[in-house]
PDB file of C-alpha atoms in Angstrom:
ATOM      1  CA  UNK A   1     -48.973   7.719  15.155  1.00 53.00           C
ATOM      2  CA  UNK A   2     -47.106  11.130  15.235  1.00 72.00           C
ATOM      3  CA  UNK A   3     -50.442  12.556  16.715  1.00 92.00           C
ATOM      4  CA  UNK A   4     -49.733  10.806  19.898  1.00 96.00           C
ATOM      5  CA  UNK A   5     -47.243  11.938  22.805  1.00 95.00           C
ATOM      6  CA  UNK A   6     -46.353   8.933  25.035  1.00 96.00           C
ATOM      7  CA  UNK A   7     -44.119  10.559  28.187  1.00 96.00           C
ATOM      8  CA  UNK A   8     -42.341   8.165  30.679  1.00 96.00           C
ATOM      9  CA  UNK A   9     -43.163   5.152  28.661  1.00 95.00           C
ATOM     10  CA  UNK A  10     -41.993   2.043  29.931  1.00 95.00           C
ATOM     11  CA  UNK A  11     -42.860  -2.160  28.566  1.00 95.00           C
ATOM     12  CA  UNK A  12     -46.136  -1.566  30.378  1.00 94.00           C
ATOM     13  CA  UNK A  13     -47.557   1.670  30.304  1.00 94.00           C
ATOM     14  CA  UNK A  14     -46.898   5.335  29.835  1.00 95.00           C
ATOM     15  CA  UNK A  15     -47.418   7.829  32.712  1.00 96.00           C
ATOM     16  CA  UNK A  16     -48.878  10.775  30.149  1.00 97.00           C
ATOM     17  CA  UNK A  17     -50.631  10.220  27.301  1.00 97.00           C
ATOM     18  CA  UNK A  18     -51.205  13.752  24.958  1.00 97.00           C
ATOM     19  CA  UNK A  19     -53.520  13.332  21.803  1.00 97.00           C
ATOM     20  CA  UNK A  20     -55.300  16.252  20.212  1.00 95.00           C
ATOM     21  CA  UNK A  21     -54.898  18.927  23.161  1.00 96.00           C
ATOM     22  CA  UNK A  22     -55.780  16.296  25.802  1.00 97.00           C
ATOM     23  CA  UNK A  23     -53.369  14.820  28.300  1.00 98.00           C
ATOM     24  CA  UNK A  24     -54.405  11.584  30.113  1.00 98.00           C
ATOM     25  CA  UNK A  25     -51.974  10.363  33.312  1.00 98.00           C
ATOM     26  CA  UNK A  26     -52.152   7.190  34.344  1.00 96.00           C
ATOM     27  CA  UNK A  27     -53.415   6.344  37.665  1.00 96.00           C
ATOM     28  CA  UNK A  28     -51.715   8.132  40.375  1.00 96.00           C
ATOM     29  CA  UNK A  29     -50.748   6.552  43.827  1.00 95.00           C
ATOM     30  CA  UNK A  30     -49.022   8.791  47.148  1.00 93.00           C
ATOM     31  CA  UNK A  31     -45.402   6.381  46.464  1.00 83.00           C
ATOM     32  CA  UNK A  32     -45.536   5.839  50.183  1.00 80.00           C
ATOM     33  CA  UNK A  33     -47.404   2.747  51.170  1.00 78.00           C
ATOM     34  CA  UNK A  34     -47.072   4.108  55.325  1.00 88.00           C
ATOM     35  CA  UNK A  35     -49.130   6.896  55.360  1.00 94.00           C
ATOM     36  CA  UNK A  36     -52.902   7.441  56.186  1.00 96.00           C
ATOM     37  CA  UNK A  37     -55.619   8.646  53.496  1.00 97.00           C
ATOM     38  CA  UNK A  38     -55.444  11.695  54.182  1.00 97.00           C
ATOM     39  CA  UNK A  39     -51.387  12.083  53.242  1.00 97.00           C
ATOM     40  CA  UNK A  40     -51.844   9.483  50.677  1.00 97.00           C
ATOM     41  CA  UNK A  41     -54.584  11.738  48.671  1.00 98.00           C
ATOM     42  CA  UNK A  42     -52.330  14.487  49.526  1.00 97.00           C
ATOM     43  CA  UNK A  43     -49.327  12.944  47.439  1.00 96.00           C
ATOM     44  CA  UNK A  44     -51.594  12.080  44.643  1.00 97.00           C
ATOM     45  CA  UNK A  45     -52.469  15.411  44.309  1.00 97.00           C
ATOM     46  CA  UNK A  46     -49.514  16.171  44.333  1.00 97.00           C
ATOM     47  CA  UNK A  47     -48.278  14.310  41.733  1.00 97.00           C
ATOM     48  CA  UNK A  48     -50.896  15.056  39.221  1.00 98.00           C
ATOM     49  CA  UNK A  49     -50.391  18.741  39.557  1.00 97.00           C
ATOM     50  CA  UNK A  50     -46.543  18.344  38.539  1.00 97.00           C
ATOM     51  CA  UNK A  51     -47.465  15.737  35.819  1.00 98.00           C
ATOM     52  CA  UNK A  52     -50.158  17.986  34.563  1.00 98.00           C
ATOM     53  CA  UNK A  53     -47.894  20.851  34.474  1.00 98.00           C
ATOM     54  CA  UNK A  54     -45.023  18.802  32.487  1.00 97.00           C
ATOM     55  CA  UNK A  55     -47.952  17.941  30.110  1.00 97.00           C
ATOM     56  CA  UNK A  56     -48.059  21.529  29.914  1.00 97.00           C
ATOM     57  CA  UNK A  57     -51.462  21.791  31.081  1.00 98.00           C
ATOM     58  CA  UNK A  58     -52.730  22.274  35.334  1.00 97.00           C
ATOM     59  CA  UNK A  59     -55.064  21.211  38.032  1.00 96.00           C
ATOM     60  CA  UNK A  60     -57.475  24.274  36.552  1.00 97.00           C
ATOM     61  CA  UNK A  61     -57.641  22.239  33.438  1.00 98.00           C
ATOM     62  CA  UNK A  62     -58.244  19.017  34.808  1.00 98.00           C
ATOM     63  CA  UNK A  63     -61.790  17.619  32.822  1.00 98.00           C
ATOM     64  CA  UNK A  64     -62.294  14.376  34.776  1.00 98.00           C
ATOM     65  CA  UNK A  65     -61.203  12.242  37.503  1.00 98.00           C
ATOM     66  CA  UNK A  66     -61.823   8.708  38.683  1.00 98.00           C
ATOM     67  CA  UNK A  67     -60.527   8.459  42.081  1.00 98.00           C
ATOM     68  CA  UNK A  68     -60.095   4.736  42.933  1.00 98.00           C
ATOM     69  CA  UNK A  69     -60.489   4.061  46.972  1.00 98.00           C
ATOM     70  CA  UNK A  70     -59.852   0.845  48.812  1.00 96.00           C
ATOM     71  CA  UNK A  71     -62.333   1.277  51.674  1.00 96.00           C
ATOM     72  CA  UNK A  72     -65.023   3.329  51.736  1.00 97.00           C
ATOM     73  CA  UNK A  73     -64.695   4.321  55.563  1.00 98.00           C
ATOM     74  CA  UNK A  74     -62.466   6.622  54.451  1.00 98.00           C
ATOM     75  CA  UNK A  75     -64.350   8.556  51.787  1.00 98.00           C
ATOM     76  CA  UNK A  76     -64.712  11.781  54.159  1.00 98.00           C
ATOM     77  CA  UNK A  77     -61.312  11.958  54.801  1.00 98.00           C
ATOM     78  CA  UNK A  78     -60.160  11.726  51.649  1.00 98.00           C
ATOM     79  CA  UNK A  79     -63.187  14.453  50.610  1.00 98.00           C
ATOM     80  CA  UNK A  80     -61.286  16.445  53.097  1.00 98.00           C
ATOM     81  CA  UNK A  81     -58.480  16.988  51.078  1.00 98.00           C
ATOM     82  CA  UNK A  82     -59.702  17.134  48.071  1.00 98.00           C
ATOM     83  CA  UNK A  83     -62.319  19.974  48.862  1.00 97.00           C
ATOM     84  CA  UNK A  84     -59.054  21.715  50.279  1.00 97.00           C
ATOM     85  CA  UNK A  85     -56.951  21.179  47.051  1.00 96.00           C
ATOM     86  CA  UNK A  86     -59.910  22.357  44.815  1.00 96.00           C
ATOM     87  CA  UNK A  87     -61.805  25.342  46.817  1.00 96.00           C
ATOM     88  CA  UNK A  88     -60.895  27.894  44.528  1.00 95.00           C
ATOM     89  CA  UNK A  89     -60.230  25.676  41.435  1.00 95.00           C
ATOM     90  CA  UNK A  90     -62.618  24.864  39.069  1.00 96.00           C
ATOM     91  CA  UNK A  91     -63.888  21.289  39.701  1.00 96.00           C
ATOM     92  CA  UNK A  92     -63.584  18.531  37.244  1.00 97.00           C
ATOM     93  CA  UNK A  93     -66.515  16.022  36.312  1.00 98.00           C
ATOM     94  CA  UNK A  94     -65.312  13.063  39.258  1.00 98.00           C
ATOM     95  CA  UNK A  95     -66.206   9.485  40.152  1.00 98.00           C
ATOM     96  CA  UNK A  96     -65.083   7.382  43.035  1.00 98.00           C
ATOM     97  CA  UNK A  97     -65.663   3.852  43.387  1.00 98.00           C
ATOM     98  CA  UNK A  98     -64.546   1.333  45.937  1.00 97.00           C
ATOM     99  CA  UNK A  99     -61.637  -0.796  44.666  1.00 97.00           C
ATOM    100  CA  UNK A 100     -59.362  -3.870  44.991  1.00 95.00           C
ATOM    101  CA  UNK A 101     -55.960  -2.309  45.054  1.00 94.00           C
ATOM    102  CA  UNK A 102     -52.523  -3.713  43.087  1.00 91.00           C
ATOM    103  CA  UNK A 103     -51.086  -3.744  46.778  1.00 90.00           C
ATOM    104  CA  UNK A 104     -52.795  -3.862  49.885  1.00 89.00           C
ATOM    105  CA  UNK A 105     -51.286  -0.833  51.806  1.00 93.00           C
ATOM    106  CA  UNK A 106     -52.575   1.407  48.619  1.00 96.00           C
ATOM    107  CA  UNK A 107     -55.548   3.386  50.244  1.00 97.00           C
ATOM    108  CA  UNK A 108     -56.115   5.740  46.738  1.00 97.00           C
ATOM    109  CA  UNK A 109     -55.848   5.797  43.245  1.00 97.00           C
ATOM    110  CA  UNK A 110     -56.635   8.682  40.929  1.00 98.00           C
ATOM    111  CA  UNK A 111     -56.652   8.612  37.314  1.00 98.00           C
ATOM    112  CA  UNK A 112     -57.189  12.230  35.112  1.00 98.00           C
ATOM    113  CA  UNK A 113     -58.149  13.777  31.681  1.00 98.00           C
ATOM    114  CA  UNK A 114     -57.138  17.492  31.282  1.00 98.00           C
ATOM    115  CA  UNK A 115     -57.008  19.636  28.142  1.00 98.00           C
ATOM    116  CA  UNK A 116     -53.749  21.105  27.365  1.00 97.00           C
ATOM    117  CA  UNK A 117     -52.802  24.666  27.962  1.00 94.00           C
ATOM    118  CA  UNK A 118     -53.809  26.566  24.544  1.00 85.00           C
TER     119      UNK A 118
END
C-alpha cells in the first residue's frame, strides 16, 4: 500500500496517517498528566499544530475534530481555549463527547482529519 504514509509508527499505532491528500493524527493528549484543562487543551493544540505542519498541512486545514473530555464540568474551560486558538482560523466540523480516559489524570483527548497542503 504505497498510497499510504504511516509517520511515527510504532507495534501499536502510527501518530500520522497520510492517504490521498488527507492526514489523520492519532489522538492527541497535553504529555503532562499535572496540569488543569485549560493547559492540558493548550498542549494538545499544540501538538496538533506541529504534527499537522510535519504532515505538511496546518491548523487552517484542519476538516474535523473529535475532542474526547473526561468530565463535562469542564467543557467551558476547555471552549475557552479553543475559541482562543481558532478566532481567526477557519473552524473545522467538531464533536466532543464525554469519555473514559486510558489514564485517569488525562482531562482531554483530540483526534483530527486535515487535507494536505496542495
Amino acid at each position: 500500500m504505497s498510497d499510504i504514509e504511516r509517520i511515527h509508527s510504532t507495534d501499536r499505532m502510527s501518530r500520522i496517517v497520510k492517504h490521498q491528500g488527507v492526514v489523520y493524527l492519532c489522538g492527541q493528549t497535553a504529555g503532562d498528566e499535572a496540569w488543569d484543562i485549560r493547559e492540558q487543551t493548550e498542549r494538545c493544540l499544540g501538538k496538533i499544530r506541529d504534527l499537522l505542519e510535519e504532515a505538511n498541512s496546518g491548523v487552517d486545514r484542519m476538516l474535523s475534530v473529535t475532542i474526547y473530555i473526561r468530565d463535562m464540568a469542564d467543557f467551558a474551560a476547555m471552549n475557552e481555549v479553543w475559541d482562543a486558538w481558532f478566532a481567526d482560523l477557519p473552524k473545522p466540523a467538531r464533536a466532543c463527547v464525554e469519555a473514559h480516559m486510558a489514564r485517569p489524570p488525562i482531562l482531554v483527548e483530540m483526534s483530527v482529519v486535515a487535507a494536505e497542503n496542495s
